[in-house]
Coordinates of C-alpha atoms in Angstrom, one line a residue:
G1498 CA -129.4 -12.2 49.3
L1499 CA -127.2 -9.2 49.4
L1500 CA -128.5 -6.0 51.0
S1501 CA -129.4 -3.1 48.7
L1502 CA -127.0 -0.1 48.4
E1503 CA -129.4 2.0 50.5
Q1504 CA -129.5 -0.7 53.2
L1505 CA -125.7 -1.1 53.2
Q1506 CA -125.3 2.7 53.6
M1507 CA -127.7 2.6 56.5
V1508 CA -125.8 -0.2 58.2
L1509 CA -122.6 1.7 57.7
G1510 CA -124.1 4.6 59.6
L1511 CA -125.2 2.3 62.5
L1512 CA -121.9 0.6 63.1
P1513 CA -120.3 1.0 66.5
T1514 CA -117.4 3.4 66.8
S1515 CA -113.9 2.2 67.8
D1516 CA -114.6 3.3 71.5
E1517 CA -117.9 1.5 71.5
I1518 CA -116.3 -1.7 70.1
K1519 CA -113.8 -1.6 73.0
M1520 CA -116.6 -1.3 75.5
L1521 CA -118.6 -4.0 73.9
K1522 CA -115.7 -6.4 73.8
A1523 CA -115.1 -5.8 77.5
Y1524 CA -118.7 -6.7 78.3
K1525 CA -118.9 -9.9 80.3
G1526 CA -122.6 -9.9 81.1
D1527 CA -125.5 -11.9 79.8
E1528 CA -126.2 -11.1 76.2
D1529 CA -129.8 -12.1 76.5
K1530 CA -130.4 -9.2 78.8
L1531 CA -129.3 -6.7 76.1
G1532 CA -131.8 -4.8 74.1
A1533 CA -132.1 -5.2 70.3
P1534 CA -129.9 -2.2 69.5
E1535 CA -127.2 -3.3 71.9
K1536 CA -127.3 -6.9 70.5
F1537 CA -126.8 -5.5 67.0
L1538 CA -123.8 -3.5 68.1
F1539 CA -122.5 -6.5 70.1
T1540 CA -122.7 -8.7 67.0
M1541 CA -121.1 -6.1 64.8
A1542 CA -118.3 -5.6 67.2
R1543 CA -117.3 -9.2 67.0
I1544 CA -116.9 -9.2 63.2
P1545 CA -113.3 -8.5 62.2
K1546 CA -112.9 -5.2 60.2
V1547 CA -116.7 -4.9 60.0
E1548 CA -116.6 -1.3 58.7
A1549 CA -114.2 -2.2 55.9
R1550 CA -116.4 -5.1 55.0
V1551 CA -119.5 -3.0 54.7
Q1552 CA -117.5 -0.4 52.6
G1553 CA -116.3 -3.2 50.4
F1554 CA -119.9 -4.4 49.8
I1555 CA -121.0 -0.8 49.0
F1556 CA -118.1 -0.5 46.5
K1557 CA -119.3 -3.8 44.9
Q1558 CA -122.9 -2.6 44.7
E1559 CA -121.8 0.7 43.1
F1560 CA -119.1 -0.6 40.8
N1561 CA -120.9 -1.7 37.7
S1562 CA -122.9 1.5 37.3
R1563 CA -119.9 3.7 38.0
K1564 CA -117.6 1.8 35.8
S1565 CA -120.1 1.7 32.9
L1566 CA -120.7 5.4 33.1
L1567 CA -117.0 6.1 33.1
K1568 CA -116.2 3.8 30.3
E1569 CA -119.1 5.2 28.1
A1570 CA -117.9 8.8 28.7
V1571 CA -114.3 8.0 27.9
T1572 CA -115.4 6.2 24.7
V1573 CA -117.6 9.1 23.6
I1574 CA -114.9 11.8 23.9
A1575 CA -112.1 9.5 22.5
S1576 CA -114.3 8.6 19.6
C1577 CA -115.2 12.3 19.1
A1578 CA -111.6 13.4 19.0
K1579 CA -110.8 10.8 16.3
R1580 CA -113.9 11.9 14.3
V1581 CA -112.9 15.5 14.3
T1582 CA -109.3 14.8 13.3
D1583 CA -110.3 12.3 10.6
S1584 CA -113.2 14.2 9.0
T1585 CA -112.1 15.2 5.5
K1586 CA -115.3 17.2 5.0
F1587 CA -114.7 19.3 8.2
K1588 CA -111.2 19.9 7.0
G1589 CA -112.6 21.0 3.6
V1590 CA -115.0 23.5 5.2
L1591 CA -112.2 24.9 7.4
E1592 CA -110.0 25.4 4.3
I1593 CA -112.8 27.3 2.6
T1594 CA -113.3 29.3 5.8
L1595 CA -109.6 30.2 5.8
A1596 CA -109.8 31.3 2.2
L1597 CA -112.9 33.3 2.9
G1598 CA -111.2 35.1 5.8
N1599 CA -108.2 35.9 3.7
F1600 CA -110.4 37.2 0.9
V1601 CA -112.3 39.5 3.3
N1602 CA -109.1 40.7 4.8
S1603 CA -107.2 41.1 1.5
G1604 CA -105.1 44.2 1.6
H1605 CA -104.9 43.9 5.4
H1606 CA -102.1 42.4 7.5
L1607 CA -104.6 39.6 8.4
G1608 CA -105.2 38.8 4.8
N1609 CA -102.5 36.2 4.4
A1610 CA -103.3 34.0 7.4
Q1611 CA -102.0 30.4 7.4
G1612 CA -104.6 29.2 9.9
F1613 CA -106.9 30.2 12.7
S1614 CA -108.3 28.9 16.0
I1615 CA -111.5 27.1 16.3
E1616 CA -112.7 29.7 18.7
G1617 CA -112.0 32.3 16.0
V1618 CA -114.4 30.9 13.5
L1619 CA -117.3 31.6 15.8
M1620 CA -116.8 35.3 15.0
L1621 CA -118.2 34.7 11.5
S1622 CA -121.8 35.0 12.8
G1623 CA -121.0 38.4 14.3
I1624 CA -119.5 39.9 11.1
K1625 CA -122.4 41.4 9.1
S1626 CA -122.7 42.3 5.4
G1627 CA -122.4 46.0 4.6
G1628 CA -125.3 45.7 2.2
N1629 CA -127.7 43.7 4.4
K1630 CA -127.3 43.5 8.2
K1631 CA -129.3 40.2 8.2
I1632 CA -126.5 38.5 6.3
S1633 CA -123.3 37.5 8.2
L1634 CA -120.0 36.1 7.1
M1635 CA -121.4 32.7 8.3
H1636 CA -124.2 33.1 5.7
Y1637 CA -121.5 33.8 3.0
L1638 CA -119.6 30.7 4.1
A1639 CA -122.7 28.5 3.9
A1640 CA -123.6 29.9 0.5
L1641 CA -120.1 29.5 -0.7
V1642 CA -119.9 25.8 0.4
S1643 CA -123.3 25.1 -1.0
S1644 CA -122.3 26.6 -4.4
K1645 CA -118.7 25.4 -4.8
E1646 CA -118.5 22.3 -2.6
P1647 CA -122.0 20.9 -2.0
H1648 CA -120.6 17.5 -1.0
L1649 CA -119.2 19.1 2.1
L1650 CA -122.5 20.4 3.4
D1651 CA -123.2 17.3 5.6
F1652 CA -119.8 17.7 7.4
T1653 CA -121.8 18.2 10.7
H1654 CA -122.8 14.5 10.5
D1655 CA -119.2 13.6 11.2
L1656 CA -119.2 15.8 14.3
R1657 CA -122.6 15.0 15.7
R1658 CA -121.3 13.8 19.0
C1659 CA -119.3 17.0 19.8
K1660 CA -122.2 18.4 21.8
Q1661 CA -122.3 15.3 24.1
A1662 CA -118.5 15.4 24.3
S1663 CA -118.4 19.1 25.2
Q1664 CA -120.4 18.3 28.4
I1665 CA -117.9 15.7 29.6
C1666 CA -115.0 16.9 31.8
D1667 CA -111.9 14.8 31.1
A1668 CA -110.4 15.8 34.5
A1669 CA -113.5 14.5 36.3
L1670 CA -113.2 11.2 34.4
K1671 CA -109.6 10.9 35.6
G1672 CA -110.7 11.7 39.1
E1673 CA -113.4 9.0 39.0
L1674 CA -110.9 6.4 37.8
R1675 CA -108.5 7.3 40.6
Q1676 CA -111.3 6.9 43.2
L1677 CA -112.3 3.5 41.8
L1678 CA -108.7 2.3 41.7
Q1679 CA -108.3 3.6 45.3
C1680 CA -111.4 1.6 46.4
C1681 CA -109.9 -1.5 44.7
T1682 CA -106.6 -1.0 46.6
E1683 CA -108.5 -0.5 49.9
L1684 CA -110.5 -3.7 49.3
S1685 CA -107.3 -5.6 48.5
Q1686 CA -105.8 -4.4 51.8
T1687 CA -109.0 -5.5 53.7
L1688 CA -108.9 -8.9 52.2
T1689 CA -105.2 -9.3 53.1
D1690 CA -105.8 -8.2 56.7
I1691 CA -108.8 -10.6 57.1
E1692 CA -106.8 -13.5 55.6
K1693 CA -104.0 -12.8 58.0
G1694 CA -106.4 -12.8 60.9
Q1695 CA -107.8 -16.1 59.7
E1696 CA -104.4 -17.6 59.6
T1697 CA -103.6 -16.4 63.1
K1698 CA -106.8 -17.9 64.4
A1699 CA -106.0 -21.2 62.7
K1700 CA -102.6 -21.3 64.4
E1701 CA -104.2 -20.6 67.7
Q1702 CA -106.9 -23.2 67.0
K1703 CA -109.6 -20.6 67.7
K1704 CA -113.0 -20.8 66.1
D1705 CA -116.1 -18.7 66.5
S1706 CA -119.4 -18.2 64.8
G1707 CA -117.9 -15.6 62.4
D1708 CA -115.6 -18.1 60.6
T1709 CA -118.2 -19.1 58.0
S1710 CA -119.3 -15.6 57.2
T1711 CA -115.7 -14.5 57.0
S1712 CA -114.8 -17.3 54.5
T1713 CA -117.9 -16.4 52.5
F1714 CA -116.9 -12.8 52.4
L1715 CA -113.4 -13.6 51.3
D1716 CA -114.6 -15.9 48.5
I1717 CA -117.1 -13.4 47.2
M1718 CA -115.0 -10.3 47.5
T1719 CA -111.8 -11.9 46.2
Q1720 CA -113.5 -12.9 43.0
F1721 CA -115.1 -9.5 42.7
H1722 CA -111.8 -7.7 43.3
T1723 CA -110.0 -9.7 40.6
G1724 CA -112.7 -8.9 38.0
A1725 CA -113.0 -5.2 39.1
R1726 CA -109.2 -4.7 38.8
Q1727 CA -109.2 -6.2 35.3
E1728 CA -112.1 -4.0 34.2
L1729 CA -110.5 -0.9 35.6
N1730 CA -107.3 -1.7 33.8
E1731 CA -109.2 -1.8 30.6
V1732 CA -110.8 1.6 31.3
K1733 CA -107.4 2.9 32.2
A1734 CA -106.1 1.8 28.8
K1735 CA -109.0 3.5 27.0
M1736 CA -108.2 6.7 29.0
T1737 CA -104.6 6.5 27.8
L1738 CA -105.8 6.3 24.2
M1739 CA -108.1 9.2 25.0
D1740 CA -105.2 11.3 26.1
Q1741 CA -103.2 10.3 23.0
R1742 CA -106.1 11.4 20.8
F1743 CA -106.4 14.7 22.6
E1744 CA -102.7 15.3 22.0
S1745 CA -103.1 14.5 18.3
L1746 CA -106.2 16.7 18.1
A1747 CA -104.4 19.7 19.7
K1748 CA -101.4 19.3 17.4
Y1749 CA -103.7 19.0 14.4
F1750 CA -105.4 22.3 15.2
G1751 CA -102.3 24.1 16.3
E1752 CA -103.3 24.2 20.0
D1753 CA -101.0 23.9 23.0
S1754 CA -101.4 20.3 24.2
K1755 CA -100.5 21.4 27.8
T1756 CA -103.4 24.0 28.0
F1757 CA -105.7 22.2 25.6
N1758 CA -109.3 22.0 27.0
P1759 CA -111.1 19.2 25.1
G1760 CA -114.6 20.0 26.5
Q1761 CA -114.2 23.7 25.5
F1762 CA -112.8 22.7 22.1
F1763 CA -115.7 20.3 21.4
G1764 CA -118.1 23.0 22.5
H1765 CA -116.6 25.5 19.9
V1766 CA -116.9 22.8 17.2
N1767 CA -120.5 22.1 18.1
T1768 CA -121.4 25.8 18.1
F1769 CA -119.7 26.2 14.7
C1770 CA -121.8 23.3 13.3
E1771 CA -125.0 24.7 14.7
E1772 CA -124.4 28.2 13.4
F1773 CA -123.4 26.9 10.0
E1774 CA -126.6 24.8 9.7
K1775 CA -128.7 27.7 10.9
A1776 CA -127.0 30.1 8.4
L1777 CA -127.5 27.6 5.6
E1778 CA -131.2 27.2 6.3
E1779 CA -131.6 31.0 6.6
M1780 CA -129.9 31.6 3.3
R1781 CA -132.2 29.1 1.6
E1782 CA -135.2 30.7 3.2
F1783 CA -134.1 34.2 2.2
Q1784 CA -133.7 33.1 -1.4
K1785 CA -137.1 31.4 -1.4
K1786 CA -139.3 33.9 0.4
S1787 CA -137.6 37.3 0.1
P1788 CA -135.3 37.6 -2.8
S1789 CA -135.0 41.3 -2.1
D1790 CA -133.5 40.5 1.3
T1791 CA -130.5 39.1 -0.4
E1792 CA -130.1 41.7 -3.1
G1793 CA -127.6 43.7 -1.0
A1794 CA -125.5 40.6 -0.6
A1795 CA -125.8 39.4 -4.2
A1796 CA -123.0 41.6 -5.5
G1797 CA -120.7 40.6 -2.7
L1798 CA -121.5 37.0 -3.2
G1799 CA -120.9 37.3 -6.9
S1800 CA -117.4 38.7 -6.4
L1801 CA -116.7 36.3 -3.7
F1802 CA -117.6 33.3 -5.8
A1803 CA -115.5 34.7 -8.6
A1804 CA -112.5 34.7 -6.3
F1805 CA -112.7 31.0 -5.6

């Protein structure tokens, strides 16, 4: 059976250096007189491109887990980008947020805004009511949505994967794909070099005990390389789709696509969702347990509701 990943990494560290290989190949003495470590090195030195072979097997052992993690992460953030763009409920809440902001800033040069950044809406929790410092503009927003557009209250369900997406770095994903593709390219070169070596030996009518293992290596790794390359091309296509969705997302929210940071954006959206839900729950608790706590905000809410 194949060696484990740990065993392969150990073997890689024990392989003879290029200088040691030259010395071992020059050895003409009796192999039986060599100690176990020297016999191991002697055997390894006779295997063509032994280091590249071991690295190829390590790549094969790591491939499925690395590819699966990469594919899953790309799928998560690509799906999240589409959900944010397609969510009509989130759009509805943002429209109310814009109207709320313009109402609060009426009479001010900021009172006729056509839009705002996602980062900007996070300021709502920090803007407190003049009548009750426990009530923020986020509480007003939650109460307003609850009163006027209750069907929008579960908009956070559409965006539930934003927290997970915010923890994924798209640049790191692209770096991992490049590394996997590079490993595929290196394996392809190794296979080509070994095949050429086999052809040369066949022409010279040379045979040694390594021929069988070399043929087995070529069969196993050629089949693996073909499948791995195909799977990575599929991941690459998904990543292209991911980039297209990022571009659409940036355009949709008026962001510069060149400087757009998806992880940061999803983090802001997730924070907004969490603060909205917290504010909504707190408003309900205020109204249930301490009606007096909301008296200071009642007049403001009344005029606010009348404006919508």
